[in-house]
PDB file of C-alpha atoms and ligand atoms in Angstrom:
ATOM      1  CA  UNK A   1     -22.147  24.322 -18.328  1.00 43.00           C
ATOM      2  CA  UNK A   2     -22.774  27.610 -16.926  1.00 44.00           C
ATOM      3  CA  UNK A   3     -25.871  27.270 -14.332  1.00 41.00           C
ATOM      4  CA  UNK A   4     -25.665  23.728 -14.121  1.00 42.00           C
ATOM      5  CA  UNK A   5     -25.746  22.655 -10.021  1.00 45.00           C
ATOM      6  CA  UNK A   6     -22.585  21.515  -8.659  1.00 46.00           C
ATOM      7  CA  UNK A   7     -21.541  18.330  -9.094  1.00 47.00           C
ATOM      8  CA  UNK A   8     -23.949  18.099 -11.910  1.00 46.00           C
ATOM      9  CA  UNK A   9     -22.407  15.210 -14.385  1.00 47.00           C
ATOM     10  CA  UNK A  10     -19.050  14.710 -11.919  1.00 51.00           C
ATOM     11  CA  UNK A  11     -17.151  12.065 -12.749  1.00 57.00           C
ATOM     12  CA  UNK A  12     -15.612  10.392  -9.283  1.00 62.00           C
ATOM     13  CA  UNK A  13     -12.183   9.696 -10.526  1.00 83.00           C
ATOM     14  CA  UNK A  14     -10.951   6.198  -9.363  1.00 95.00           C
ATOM     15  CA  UNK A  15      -7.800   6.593  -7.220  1.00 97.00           C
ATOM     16  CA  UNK A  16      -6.042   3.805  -8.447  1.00 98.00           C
ATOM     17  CA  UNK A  17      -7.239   2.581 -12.506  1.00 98.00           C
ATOM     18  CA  UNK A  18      -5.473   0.050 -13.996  1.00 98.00           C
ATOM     19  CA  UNK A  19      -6.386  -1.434 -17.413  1.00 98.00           C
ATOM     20  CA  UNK A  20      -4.263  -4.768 -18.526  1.00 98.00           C
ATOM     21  CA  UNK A  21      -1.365  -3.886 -16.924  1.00 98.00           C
ATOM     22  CA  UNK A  22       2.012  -6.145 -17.120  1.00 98.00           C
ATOM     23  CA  UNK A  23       5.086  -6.636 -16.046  1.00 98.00           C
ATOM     24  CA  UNK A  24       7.624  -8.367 -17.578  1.00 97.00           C
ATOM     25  CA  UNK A  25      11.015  -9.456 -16.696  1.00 94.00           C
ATOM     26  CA  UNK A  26      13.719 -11.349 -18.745  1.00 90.00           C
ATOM     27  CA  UNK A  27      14.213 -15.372 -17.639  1.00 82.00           C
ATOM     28  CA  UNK A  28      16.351 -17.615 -18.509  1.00 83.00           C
ATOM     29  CA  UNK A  29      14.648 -19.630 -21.750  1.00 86.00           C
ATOM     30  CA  UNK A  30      11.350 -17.553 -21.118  1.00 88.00           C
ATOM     31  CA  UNK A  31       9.934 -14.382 -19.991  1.00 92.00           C
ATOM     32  CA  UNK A  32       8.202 -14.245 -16.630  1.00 94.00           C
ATOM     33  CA  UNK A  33       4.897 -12.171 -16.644  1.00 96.00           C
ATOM     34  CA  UNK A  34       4.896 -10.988 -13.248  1.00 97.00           C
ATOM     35  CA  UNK A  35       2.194  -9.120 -13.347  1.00 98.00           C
ATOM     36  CA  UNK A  36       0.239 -10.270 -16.359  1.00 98.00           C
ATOM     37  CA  UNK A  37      -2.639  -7.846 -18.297  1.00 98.00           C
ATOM     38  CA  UNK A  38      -4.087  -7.222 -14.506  1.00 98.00           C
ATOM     39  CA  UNK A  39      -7.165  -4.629 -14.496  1.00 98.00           C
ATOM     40  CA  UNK A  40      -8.509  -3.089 -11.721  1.00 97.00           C
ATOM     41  CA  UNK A  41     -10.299  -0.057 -10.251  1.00 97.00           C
ATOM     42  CA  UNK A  42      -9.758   1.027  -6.637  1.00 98.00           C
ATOM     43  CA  UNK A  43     -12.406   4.254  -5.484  1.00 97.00           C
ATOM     44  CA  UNK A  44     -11.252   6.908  -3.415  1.00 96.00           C
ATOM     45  CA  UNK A  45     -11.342   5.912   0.348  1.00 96.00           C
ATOM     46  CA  UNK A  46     -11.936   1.915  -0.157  1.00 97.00           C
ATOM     47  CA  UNK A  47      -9.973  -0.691   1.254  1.00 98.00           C
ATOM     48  CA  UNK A  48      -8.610  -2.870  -1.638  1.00 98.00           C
ATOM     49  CA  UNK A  49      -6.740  -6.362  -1.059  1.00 98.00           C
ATOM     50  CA  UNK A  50      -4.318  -8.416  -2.880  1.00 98.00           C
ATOM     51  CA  UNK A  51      -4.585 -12.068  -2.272  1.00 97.00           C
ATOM     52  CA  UNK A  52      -2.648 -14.684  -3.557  1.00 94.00           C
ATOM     53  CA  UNK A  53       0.406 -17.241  -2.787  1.00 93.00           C
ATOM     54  CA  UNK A  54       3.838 -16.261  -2.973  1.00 94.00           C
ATOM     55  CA  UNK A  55       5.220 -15.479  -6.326  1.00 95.00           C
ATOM     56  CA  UNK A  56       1.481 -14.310  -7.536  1.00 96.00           C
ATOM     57  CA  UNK A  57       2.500 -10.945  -8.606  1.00 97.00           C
ATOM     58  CA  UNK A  58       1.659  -9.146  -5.283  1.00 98.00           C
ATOM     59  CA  UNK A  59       4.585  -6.856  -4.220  1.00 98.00           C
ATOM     60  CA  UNK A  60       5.073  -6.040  -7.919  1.00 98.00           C
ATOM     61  CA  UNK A  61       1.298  -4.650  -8.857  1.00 98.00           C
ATOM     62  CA  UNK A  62       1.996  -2.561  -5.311  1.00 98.00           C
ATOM     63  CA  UNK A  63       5.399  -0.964  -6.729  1.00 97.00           C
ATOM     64  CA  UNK A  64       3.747  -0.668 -10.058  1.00 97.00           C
ATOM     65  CA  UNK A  65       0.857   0.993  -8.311  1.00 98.00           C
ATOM     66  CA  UNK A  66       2.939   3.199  -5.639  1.00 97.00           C
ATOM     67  CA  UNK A  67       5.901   4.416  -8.503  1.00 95.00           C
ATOM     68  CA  UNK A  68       8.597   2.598  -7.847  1.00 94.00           C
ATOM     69  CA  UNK A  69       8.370   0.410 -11.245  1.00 94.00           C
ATOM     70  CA  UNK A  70       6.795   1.150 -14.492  1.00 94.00           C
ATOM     71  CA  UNK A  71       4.478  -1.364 -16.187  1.00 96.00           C
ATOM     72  CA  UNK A  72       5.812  -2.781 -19.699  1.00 96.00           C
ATOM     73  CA  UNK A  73       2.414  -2.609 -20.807  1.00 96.00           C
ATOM     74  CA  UNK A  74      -0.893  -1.785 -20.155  1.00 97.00           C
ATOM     75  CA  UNK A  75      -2.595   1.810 -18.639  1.00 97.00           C
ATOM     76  CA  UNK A  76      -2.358   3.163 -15.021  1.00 97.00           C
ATOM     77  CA  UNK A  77      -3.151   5.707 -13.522  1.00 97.00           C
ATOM     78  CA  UNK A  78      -2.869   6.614  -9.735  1.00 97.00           C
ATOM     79  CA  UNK A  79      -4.555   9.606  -8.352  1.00 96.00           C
ATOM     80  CA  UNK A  80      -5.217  11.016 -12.284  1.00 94.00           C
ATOM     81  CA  UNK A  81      -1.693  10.503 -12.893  1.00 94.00           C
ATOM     82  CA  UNK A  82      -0.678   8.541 -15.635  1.00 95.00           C
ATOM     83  CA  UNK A  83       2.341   6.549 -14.410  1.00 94.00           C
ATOM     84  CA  UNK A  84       3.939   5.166 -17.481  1.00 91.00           C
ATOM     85  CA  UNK A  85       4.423   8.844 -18.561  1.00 91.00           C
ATOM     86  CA  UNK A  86       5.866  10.241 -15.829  1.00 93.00           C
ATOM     87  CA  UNK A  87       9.377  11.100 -15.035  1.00 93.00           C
ATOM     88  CA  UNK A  88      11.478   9.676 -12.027  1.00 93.00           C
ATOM     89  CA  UNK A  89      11.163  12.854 -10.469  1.00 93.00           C
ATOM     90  CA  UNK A  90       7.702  13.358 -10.505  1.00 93.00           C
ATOM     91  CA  UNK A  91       6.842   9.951  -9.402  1.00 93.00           C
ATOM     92  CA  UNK A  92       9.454  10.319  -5.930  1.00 91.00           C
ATOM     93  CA  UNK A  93       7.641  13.765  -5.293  1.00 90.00           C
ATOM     94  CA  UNK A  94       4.175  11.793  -5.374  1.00 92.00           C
ATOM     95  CA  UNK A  95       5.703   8.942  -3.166  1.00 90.00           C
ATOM     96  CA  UNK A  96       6.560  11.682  -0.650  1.00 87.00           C
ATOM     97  CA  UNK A  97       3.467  14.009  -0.605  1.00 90.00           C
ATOM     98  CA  UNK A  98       0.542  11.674  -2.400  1.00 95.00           C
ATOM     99  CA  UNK A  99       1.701   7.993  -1.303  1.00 96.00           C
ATOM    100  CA  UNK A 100       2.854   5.643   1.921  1.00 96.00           C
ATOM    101  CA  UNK A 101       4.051   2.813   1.571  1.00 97.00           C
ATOM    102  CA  UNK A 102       4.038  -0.120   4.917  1.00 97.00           C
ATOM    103  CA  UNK A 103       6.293  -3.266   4.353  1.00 96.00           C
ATOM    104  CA  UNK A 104       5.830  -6.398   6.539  1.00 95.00           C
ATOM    105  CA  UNK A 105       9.094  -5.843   8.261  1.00 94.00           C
ATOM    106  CA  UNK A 106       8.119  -2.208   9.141  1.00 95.00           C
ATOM    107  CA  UNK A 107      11.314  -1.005   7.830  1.00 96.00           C
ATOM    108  CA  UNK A 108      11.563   2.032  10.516  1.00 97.00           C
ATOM    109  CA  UNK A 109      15.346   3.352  10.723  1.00 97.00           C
ATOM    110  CA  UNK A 110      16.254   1.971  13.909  1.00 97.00           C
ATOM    111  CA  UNK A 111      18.456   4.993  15.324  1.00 98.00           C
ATOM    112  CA  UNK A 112      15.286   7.615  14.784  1.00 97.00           C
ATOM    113  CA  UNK A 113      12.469   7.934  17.357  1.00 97.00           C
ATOM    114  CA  UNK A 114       9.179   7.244  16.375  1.00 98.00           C
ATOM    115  CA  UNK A 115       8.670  10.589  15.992  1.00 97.00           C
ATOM    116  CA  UNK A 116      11.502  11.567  13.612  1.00 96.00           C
ATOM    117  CA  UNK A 117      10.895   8.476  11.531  1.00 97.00           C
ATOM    118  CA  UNK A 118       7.028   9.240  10.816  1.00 96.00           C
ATOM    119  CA  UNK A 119       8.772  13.318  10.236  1.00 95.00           C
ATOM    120  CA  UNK A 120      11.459  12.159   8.010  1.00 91.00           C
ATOM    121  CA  UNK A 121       9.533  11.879   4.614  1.00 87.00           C
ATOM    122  CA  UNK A 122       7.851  15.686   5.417  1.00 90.00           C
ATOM    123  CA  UNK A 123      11.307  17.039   5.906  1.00 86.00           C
ATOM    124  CA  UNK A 124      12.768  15.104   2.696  1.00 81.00           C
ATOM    125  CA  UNK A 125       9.447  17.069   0.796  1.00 81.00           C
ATOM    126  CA  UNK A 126      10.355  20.385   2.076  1.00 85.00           C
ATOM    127  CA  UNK A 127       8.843  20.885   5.029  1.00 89.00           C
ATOM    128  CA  UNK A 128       9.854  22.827   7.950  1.00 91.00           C
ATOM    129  CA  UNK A 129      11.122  20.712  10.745  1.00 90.00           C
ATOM    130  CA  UNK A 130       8.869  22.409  13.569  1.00 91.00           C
ATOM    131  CA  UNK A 131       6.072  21.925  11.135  1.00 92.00           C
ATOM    132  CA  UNK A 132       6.861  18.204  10.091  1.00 93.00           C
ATOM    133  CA  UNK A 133       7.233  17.652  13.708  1.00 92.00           C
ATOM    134  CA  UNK A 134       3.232  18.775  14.182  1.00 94.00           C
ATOM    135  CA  UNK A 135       2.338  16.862  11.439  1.00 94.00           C
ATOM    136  CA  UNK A 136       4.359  13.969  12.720  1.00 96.00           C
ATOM    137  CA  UNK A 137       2.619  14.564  16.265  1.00 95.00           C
ATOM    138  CA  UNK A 138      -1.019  14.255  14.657  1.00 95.00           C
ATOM    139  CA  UNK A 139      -0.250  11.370  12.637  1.00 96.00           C
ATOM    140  CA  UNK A 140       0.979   8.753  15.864  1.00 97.00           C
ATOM    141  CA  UNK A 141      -1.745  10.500  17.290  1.00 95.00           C
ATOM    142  CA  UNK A 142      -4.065   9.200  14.605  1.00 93.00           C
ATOM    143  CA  UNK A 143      -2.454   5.420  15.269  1.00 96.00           C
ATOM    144  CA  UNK A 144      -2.356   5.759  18.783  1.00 96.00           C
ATOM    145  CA  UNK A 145       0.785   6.405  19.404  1.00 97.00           C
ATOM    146  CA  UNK A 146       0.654   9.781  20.931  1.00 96.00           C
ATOM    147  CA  UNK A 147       2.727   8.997  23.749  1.00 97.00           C
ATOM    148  CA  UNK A 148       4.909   6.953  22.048  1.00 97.00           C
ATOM    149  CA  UNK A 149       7.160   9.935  19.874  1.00 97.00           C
ATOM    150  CA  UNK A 150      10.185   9.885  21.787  1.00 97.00           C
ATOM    151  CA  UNK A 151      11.115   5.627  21.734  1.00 98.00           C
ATOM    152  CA  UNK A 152      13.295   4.302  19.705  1.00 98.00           C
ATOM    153  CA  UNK A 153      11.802   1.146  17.361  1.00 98.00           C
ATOM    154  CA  UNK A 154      13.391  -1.484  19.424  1.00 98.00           C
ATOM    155  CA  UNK A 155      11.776   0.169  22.617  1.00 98.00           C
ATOM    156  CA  UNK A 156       8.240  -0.588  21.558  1.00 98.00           C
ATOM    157  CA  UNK A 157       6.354  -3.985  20.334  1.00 97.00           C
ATOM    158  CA  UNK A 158       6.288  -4.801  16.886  1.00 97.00           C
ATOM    159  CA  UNK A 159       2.362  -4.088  16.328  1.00 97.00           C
ATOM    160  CA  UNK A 160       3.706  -0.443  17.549  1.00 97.00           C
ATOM    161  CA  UNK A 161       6.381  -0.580  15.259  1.00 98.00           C
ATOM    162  CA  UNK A 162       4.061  -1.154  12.786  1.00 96.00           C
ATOM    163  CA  UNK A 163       1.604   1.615  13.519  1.00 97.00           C
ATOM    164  CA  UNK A 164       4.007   4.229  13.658  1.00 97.00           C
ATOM    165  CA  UNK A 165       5.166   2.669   9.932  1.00 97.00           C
ATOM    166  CA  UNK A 166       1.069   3.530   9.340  1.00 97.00           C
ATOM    167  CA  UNK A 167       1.920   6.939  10.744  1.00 97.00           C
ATOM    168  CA  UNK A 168       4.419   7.650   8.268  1.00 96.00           C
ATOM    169  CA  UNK A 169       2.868   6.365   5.579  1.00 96.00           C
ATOM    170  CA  UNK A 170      -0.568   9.229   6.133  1.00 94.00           C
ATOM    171  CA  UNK A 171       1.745  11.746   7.301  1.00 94.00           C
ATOM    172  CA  UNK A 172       1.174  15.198   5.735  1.00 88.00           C
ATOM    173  CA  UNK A 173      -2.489  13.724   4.226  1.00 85.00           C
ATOM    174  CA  UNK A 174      -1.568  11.361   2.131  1.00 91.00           C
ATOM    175  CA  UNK A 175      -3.932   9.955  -0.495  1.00 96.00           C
ATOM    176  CA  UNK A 176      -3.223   6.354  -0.800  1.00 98.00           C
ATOM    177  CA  UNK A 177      -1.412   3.895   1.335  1.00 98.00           C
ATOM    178  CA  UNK A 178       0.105   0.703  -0.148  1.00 98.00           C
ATOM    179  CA  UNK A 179       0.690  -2.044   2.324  1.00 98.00           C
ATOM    180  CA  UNK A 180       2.837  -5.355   1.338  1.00 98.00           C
ATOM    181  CA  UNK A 181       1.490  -8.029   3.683  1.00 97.00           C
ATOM    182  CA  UNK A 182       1.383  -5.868   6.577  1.00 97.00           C
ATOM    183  CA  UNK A 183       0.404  -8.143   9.214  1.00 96.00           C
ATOM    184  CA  UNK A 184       2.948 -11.079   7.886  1.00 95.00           C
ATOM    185  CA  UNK A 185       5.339 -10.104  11.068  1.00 95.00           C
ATOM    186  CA  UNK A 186       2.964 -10.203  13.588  1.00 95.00           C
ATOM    187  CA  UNK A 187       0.699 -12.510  15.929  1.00 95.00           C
ATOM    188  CA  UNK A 188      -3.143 -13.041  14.490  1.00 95.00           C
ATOM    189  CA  UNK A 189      -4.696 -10.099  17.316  1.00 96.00           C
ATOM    190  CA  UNK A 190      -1.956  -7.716  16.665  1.00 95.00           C
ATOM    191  CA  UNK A 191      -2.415  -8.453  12.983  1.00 96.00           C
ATOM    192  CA  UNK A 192      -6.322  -8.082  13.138  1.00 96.00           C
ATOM    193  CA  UNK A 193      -5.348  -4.408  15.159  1.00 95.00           C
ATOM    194  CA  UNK A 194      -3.611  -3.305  12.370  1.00 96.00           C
ATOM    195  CA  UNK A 195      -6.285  -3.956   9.994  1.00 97.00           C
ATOM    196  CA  UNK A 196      -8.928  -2.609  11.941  1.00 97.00           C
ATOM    197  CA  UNK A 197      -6.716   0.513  12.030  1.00 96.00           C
ATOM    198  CA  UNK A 198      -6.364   0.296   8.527  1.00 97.00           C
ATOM    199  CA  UNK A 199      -9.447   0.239   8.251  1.00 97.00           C
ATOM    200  CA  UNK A 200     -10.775   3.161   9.989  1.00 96.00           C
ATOM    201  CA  UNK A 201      -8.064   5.445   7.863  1.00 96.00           C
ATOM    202  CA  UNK A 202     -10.028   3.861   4.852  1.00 96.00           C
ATOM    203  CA  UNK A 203     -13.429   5.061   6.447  1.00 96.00           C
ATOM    204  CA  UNK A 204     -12.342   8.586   7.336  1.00 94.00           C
ATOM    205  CA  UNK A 205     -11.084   8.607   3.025  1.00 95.00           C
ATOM    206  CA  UNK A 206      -7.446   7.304   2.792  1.00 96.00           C
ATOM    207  CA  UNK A 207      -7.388   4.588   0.081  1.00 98.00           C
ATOM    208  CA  UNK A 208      -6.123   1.230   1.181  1.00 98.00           C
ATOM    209  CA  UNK A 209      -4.157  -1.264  -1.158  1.00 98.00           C
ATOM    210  CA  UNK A 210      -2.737  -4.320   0.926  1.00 98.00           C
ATOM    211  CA  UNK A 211      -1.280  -7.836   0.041  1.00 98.00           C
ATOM    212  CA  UNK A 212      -1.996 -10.977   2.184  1.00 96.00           C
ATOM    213  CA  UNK A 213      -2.066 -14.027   1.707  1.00 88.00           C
ATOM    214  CA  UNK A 214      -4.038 -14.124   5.452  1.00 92.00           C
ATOM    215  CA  UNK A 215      -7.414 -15.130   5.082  1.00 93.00           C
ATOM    216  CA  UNK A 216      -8.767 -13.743   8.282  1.00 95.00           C
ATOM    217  CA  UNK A 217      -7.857 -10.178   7.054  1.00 97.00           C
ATOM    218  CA  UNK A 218     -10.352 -10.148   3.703  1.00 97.00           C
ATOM    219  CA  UNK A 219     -13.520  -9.094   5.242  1.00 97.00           C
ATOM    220  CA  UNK A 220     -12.153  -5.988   6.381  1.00 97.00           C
ATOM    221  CA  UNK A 221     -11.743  -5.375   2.427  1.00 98.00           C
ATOM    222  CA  UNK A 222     -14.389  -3.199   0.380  1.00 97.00           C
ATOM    223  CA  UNK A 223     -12.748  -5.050  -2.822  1.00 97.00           C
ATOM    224  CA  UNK A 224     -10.661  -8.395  -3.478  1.00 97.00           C
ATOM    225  CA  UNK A 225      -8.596  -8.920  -5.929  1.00 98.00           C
ATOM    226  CA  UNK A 226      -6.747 -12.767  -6.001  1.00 97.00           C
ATOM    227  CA  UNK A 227      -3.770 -12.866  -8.184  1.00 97.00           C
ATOM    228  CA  UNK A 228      -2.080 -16.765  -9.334  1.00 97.00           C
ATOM    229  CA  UNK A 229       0.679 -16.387 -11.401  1.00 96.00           C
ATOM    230  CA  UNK A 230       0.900 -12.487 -12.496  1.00 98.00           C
ATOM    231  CA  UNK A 231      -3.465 -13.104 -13.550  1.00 98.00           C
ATOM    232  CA  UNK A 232      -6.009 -11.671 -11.828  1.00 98.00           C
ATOM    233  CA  UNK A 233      -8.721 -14.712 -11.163  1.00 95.00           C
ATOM    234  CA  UNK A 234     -12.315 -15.019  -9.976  1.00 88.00           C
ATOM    235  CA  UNK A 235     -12.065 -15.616  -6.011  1.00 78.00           C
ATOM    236  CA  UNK A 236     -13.936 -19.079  -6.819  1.00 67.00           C
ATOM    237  CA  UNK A 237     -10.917 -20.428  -9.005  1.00 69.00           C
ATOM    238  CA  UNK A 238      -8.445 -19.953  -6.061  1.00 65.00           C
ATOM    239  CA  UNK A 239      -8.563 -23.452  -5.234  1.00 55.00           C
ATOM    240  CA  UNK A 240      -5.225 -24.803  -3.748  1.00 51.00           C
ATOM    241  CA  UNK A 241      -3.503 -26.313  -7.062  1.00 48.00           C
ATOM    242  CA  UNK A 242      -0.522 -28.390  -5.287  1.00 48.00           C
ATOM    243  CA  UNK A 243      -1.424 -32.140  -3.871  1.00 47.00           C
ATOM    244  CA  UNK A 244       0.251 -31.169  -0.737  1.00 46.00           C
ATOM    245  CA  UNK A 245      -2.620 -28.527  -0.327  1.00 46.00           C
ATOM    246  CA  UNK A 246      -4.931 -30.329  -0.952  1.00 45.00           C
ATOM    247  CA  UNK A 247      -7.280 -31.887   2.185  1.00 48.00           C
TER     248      UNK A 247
HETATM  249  P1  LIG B   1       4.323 -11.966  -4.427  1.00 97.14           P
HETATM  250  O1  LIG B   1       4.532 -10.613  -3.819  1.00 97.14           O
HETATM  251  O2  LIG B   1       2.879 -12.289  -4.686  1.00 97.14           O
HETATM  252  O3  LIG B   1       4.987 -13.041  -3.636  1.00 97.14           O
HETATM  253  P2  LIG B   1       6.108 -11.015  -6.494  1.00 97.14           P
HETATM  254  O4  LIG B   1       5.440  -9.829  -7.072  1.00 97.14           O
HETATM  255  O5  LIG B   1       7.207 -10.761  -5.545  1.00 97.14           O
HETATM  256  O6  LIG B   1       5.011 -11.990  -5.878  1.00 97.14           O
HETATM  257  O7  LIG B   1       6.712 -11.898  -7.682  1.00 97.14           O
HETATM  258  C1  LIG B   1       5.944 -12.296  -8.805  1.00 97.14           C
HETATM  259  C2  LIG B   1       6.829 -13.062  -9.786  1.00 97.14           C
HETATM  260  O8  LIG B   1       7.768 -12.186 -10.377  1.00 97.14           O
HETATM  261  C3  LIG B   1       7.630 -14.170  -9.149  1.00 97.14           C
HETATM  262  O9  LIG B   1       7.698 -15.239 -10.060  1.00 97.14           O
HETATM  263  C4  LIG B   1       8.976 -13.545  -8.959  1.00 97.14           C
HETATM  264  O10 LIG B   1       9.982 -14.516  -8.964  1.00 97.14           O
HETATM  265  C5  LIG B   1       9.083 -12.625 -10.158  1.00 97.14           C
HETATM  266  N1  LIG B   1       9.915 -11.436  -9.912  1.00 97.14           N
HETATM  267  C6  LIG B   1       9.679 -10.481  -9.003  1.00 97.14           C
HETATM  268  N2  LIG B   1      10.616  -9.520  -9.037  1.00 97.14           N
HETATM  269  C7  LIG B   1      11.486  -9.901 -10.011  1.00 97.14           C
HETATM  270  C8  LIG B   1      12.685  -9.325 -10.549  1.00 97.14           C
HETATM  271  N3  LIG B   1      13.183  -8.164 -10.093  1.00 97.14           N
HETATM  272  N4  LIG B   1      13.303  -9.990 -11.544  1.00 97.14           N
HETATM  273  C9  LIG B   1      12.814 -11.160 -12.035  1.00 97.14           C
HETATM  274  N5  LIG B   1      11.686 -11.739 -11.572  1.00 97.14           N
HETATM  275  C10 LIG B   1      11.034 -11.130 -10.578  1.00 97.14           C
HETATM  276 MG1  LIG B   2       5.379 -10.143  -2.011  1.00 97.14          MG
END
């Protein structure tokens, strides 16, 4: 609309939409709905967490969510990309440029420095090495690492470990970071520095999607979402459901 001010009737796309998505895998006498007609909407820049006990669909909304899985049914789309559509090679470009991943067991390659591990993922998109070794300097920077470049993973603690895993993940601006139960390795303090870290990339506009099944880490969420059995439930229902649970 020519003469219309900027902005004027902007949609905010939603960096993360999903709308009854499920996945399904083949069981023995029946199917198992891993993920079962989940919707959700994640804004740019908010910290989004998945909470729910083991086996409640967790890891496999993040790898639905991040690429590296397709759901059976169902609508997503990540960053305006619409990731039943897209081709293999379209969805490992966007988990290089558009999208970290962090695992609870950091998953650093253990004969790289900090530094060339948090570089490795620029130089596998193209990058110059000189360049991807800037970017890789600003990034542990960013998770206080800065002096930290040239150890190896086993010479630092594990909550390092982890932050330089953070490091790679944002490298080269990336968009969205998904984190499976990040703080799972680690001792509650370490685990609550991680979040708060997580947090503040949130706050300056990265988007956030974690999994925990750690209490203490939901109120540094924007938005919960609690998962039992592949469903998405109202936080109230997420009673314990075992006897031995139960007080
Ligand atoms: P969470 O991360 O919350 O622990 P998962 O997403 O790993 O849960 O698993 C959800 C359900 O899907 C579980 O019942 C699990 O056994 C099943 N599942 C996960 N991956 C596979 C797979 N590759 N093949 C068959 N079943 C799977
Ligand atoms: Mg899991």
């Amino acid at each position: 609309m020519p003469g219309a001010p900027l902005g004027w009737g902007a949609v905010v796309a939603a960096a993360v939409e999903a709308v009854s998505v499920s996945r399904i895998y083949p069981g023995g006498s029946e199917v198992v709905r891993a993920v079962d007609r989940v919707s959700l909407s994640v804004a740019p820049g908010e910290l989004a967490i998945l909470v729910g006990a083991s086996g409640s669909g967790k890891s496999t909304l993040l790898n639905l969510i991040g690429g590296l899985d397709r759901p059976d049914e169902g609508e997503l789309s990540v960053l305006g990309i619409d990731m039943a559509a897209s081709g293999e090679k379209d969805l490992a470009r966007m988990r290089l440029t558009r999208i970290g991943f962090v695992f609870q067991a950091f998953n650093l390659l253990r004969d790289l420095t900090l530094s060339e591990n948090v570089s490795l993922p620029l130089e596998g998109a193209g990058i110059s090495r000189s360049a991807a070794r800037a970017e890789a300097r600003a990034a542990l920077s960013r998770v206080g690492l800065a002096e930290l470049g040239d150890r190896f993973p086993s010479e630092v603690s594990g909550g390092q470990q982890q932050r330089a895993a953070i490091a790679r993940a944002v490298v080269g601006e990336r968009e969205i970071i998904l984190a499976d139960e990040p703080t799972g390795a680690l001792d509650s303090t370490t685990g609550q520095e991680i979040m708060r870290l997580l947090s503040d990339l949130s706050r300056e506009g990265t988007t956030v999607v974690l999994s925990t099944h750690n209490p203490a880490n939901l109120p540094f969420a924007s938005q919960v979402v609690t998962l039992r059995d592949g469903r998405r439930i109202q936080a109230e229902d997420a009673v314990p459901t075992t006897e031995a649970a139960r007080p």
